[in-house]
mmCIF file of C-alpha atoms in Angstrom:
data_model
loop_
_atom_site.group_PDB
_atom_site.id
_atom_site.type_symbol
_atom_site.label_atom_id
_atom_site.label_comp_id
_atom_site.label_asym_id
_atom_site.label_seq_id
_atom_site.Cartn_x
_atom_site.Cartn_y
_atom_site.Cartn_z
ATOM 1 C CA UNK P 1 41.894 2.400 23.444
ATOM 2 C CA UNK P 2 39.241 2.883 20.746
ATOM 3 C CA UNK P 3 36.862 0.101 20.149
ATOM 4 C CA UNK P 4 37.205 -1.727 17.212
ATOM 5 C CA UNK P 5 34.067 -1.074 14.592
ATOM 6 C CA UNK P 6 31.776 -3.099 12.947
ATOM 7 C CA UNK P 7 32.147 -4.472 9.531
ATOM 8 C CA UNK P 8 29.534 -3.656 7.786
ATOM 9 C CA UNK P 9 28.332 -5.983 5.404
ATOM 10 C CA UNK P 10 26.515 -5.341 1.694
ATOM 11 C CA UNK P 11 24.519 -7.228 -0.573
ATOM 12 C CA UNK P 12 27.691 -8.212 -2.247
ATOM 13 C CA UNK P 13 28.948 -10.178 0.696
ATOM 14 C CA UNK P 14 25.181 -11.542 1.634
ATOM 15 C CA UNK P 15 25.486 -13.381 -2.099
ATOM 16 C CA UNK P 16 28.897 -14.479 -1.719
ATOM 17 C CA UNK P 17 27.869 -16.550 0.961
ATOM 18 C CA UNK P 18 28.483 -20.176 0.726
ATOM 19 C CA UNK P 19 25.700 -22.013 -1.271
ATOM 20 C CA UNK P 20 23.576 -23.216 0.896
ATOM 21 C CA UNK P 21 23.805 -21.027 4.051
ATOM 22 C CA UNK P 22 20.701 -19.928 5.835
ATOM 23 C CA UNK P 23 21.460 -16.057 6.871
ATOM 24 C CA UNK P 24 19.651 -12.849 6.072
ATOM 25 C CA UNK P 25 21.197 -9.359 5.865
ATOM 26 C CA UNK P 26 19.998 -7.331 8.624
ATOM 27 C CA UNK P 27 21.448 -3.605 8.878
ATOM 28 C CA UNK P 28 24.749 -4.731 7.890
ATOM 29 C CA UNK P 29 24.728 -7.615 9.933
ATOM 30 C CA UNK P 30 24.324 -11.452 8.593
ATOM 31 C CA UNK P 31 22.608 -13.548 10.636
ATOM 32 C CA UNK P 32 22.878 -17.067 10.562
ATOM 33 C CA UNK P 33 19.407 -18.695 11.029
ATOM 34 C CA UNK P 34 18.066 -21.951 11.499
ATOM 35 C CA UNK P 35 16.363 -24.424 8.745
ATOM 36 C CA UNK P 36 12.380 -24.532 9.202
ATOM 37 C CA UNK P 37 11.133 -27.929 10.704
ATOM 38 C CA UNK P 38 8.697 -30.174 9.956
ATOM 39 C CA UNK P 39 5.770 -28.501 11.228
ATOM 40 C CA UNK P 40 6.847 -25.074 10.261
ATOM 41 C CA UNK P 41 6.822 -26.277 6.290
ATOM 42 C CA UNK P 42 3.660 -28.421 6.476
ATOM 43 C CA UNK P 43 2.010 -25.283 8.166
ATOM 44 C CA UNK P 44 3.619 -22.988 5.183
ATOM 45 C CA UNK P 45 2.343 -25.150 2.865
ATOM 46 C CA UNK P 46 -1.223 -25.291 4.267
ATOM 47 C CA UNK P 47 -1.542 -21.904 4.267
ATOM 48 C CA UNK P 48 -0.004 -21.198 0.914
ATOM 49 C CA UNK P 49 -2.413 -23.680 -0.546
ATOM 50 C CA UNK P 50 -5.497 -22.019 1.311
ATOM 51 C CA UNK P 51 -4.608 -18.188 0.166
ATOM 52 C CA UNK P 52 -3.718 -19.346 -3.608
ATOM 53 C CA UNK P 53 -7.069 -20.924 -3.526
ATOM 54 C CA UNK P 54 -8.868 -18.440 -1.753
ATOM 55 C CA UNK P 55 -7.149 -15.436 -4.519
ATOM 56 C CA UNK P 56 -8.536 -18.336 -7.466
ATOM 57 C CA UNK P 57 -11.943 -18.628 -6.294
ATOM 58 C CA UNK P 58 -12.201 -14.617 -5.585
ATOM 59 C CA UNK P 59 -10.685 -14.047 -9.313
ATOM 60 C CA UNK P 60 -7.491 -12.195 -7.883
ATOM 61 C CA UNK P 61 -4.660 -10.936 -9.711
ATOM 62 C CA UNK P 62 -2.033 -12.870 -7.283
ATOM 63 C CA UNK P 63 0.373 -15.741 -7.521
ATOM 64 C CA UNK P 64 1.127 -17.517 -4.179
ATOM 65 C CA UNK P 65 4.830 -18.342 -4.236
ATOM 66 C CA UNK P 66 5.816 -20.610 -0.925
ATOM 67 C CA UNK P 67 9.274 -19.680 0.116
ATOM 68 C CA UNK P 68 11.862 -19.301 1.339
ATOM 69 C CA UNK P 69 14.156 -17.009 -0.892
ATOM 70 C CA UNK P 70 15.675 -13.884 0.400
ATOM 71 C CA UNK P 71 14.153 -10.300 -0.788
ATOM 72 C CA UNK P 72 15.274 -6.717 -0.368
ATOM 73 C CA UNK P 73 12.390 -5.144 1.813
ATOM 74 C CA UNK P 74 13.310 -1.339 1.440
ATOM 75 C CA UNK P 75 16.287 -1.188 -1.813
ATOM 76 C CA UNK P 76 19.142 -0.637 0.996
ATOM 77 C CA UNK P 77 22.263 -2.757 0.231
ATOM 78 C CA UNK P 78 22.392 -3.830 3.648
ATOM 79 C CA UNK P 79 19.030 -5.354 4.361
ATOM 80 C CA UNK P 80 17.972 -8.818 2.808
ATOM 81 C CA UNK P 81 15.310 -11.088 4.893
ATOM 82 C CA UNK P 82 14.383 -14.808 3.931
ATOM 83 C CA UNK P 83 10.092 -14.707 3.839
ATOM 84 C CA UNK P 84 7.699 -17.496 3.834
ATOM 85 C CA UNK P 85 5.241 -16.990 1.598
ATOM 86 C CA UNK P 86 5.408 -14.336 -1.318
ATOM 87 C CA UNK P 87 2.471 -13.224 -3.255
ATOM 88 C CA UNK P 88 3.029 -11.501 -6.539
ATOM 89 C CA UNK P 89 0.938 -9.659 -8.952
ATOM 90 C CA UNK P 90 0.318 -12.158 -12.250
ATOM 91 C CA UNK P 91 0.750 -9.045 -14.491
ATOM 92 C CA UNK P 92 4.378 -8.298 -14.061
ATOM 93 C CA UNK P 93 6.552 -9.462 -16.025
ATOM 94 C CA UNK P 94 7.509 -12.674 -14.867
ATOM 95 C CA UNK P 95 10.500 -12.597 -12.523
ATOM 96 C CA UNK P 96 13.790 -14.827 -13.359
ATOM 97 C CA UNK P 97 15.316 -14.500 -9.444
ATOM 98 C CA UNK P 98 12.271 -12.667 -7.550
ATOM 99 C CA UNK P 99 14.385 -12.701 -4.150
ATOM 100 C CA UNK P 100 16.824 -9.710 -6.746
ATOM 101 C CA UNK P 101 13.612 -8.203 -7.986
ATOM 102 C CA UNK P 102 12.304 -4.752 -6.029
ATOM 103 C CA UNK P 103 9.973 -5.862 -2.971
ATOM 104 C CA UNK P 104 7.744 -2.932 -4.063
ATOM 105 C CA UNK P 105 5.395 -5.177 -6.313
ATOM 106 C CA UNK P 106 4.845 -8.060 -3.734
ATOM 107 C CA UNK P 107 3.491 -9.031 0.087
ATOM 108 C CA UNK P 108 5.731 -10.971 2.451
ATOM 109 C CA UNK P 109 4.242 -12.968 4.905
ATOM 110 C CA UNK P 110 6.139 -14.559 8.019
ATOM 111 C CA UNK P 111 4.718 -17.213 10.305
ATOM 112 C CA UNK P 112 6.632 -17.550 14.035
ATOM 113 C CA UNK P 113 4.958 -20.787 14.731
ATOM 114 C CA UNK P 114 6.318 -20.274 18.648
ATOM 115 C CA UNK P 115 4.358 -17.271 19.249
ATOM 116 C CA UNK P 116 1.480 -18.599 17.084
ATOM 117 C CA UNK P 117 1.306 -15.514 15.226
ATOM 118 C CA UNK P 118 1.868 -14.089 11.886
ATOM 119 C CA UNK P 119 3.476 -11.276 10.309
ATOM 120 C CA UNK P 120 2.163 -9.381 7.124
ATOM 121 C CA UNK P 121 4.838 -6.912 5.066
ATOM 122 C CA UNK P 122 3.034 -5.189 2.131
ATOM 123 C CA UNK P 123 4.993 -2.790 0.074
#
């Protein structure tokens, strides 16, 4: 007997998704992931405050947008992560729904508070 295959799952189902659930898209597979707590957010926040100001005082070209919204990393229809922090160039045209917009013109940043480390995704 033949095993039964995988759906496969696309962008299209990832934003059909009832409003309000937590999942990202990962190689056709949605996983359903938990809400950030209390000190996950006031971390987030810290260090979204400290890198905007930081970028300000070093006259950068970089908005610090705190998260989370889902992006496409690499333009495949079956890959879409929720980041933490987002930085964006201030000269691009300003973005109506950044988590649809290409992931080529930002940085992604992900902080596992568990492992006390942090992760850094620049495209």
């Amino acid at each position: 007997m033949p095993l039964s295959q995988k759906y496969i799952y696309t962008s299209e189902d990832y934003w059909n998704l009832p409003e309000g659930r937590r999942a990202e898209l990962i190689d056709g597979q949605i996983y359903d992931i938990a809400p950030p707590g209390f000190k996950h957010q006031k971390i987030i926040s810290q260090f979204s405050y400290r890198l905007n100001d930081y970028i300000r005082q070093n006259g950068g070209d970089c908005e610090v947008i705190p998260a989370p919204f889902a992006v496409n990393l690499d333009a495949d229809d079956k890959n879409w992560v929720i980041t933490e922090i987002t930085g964006k160039k201030r000269r691009y045209a300003p973005v109506k729904r950044a988590y649809r917009d290409t992931a080529k013109r930002f940085v992604f940043i992900q902080i596992l508070i568990n492992t006390k480390r942090f992760y850094v995704c620049r495209q």
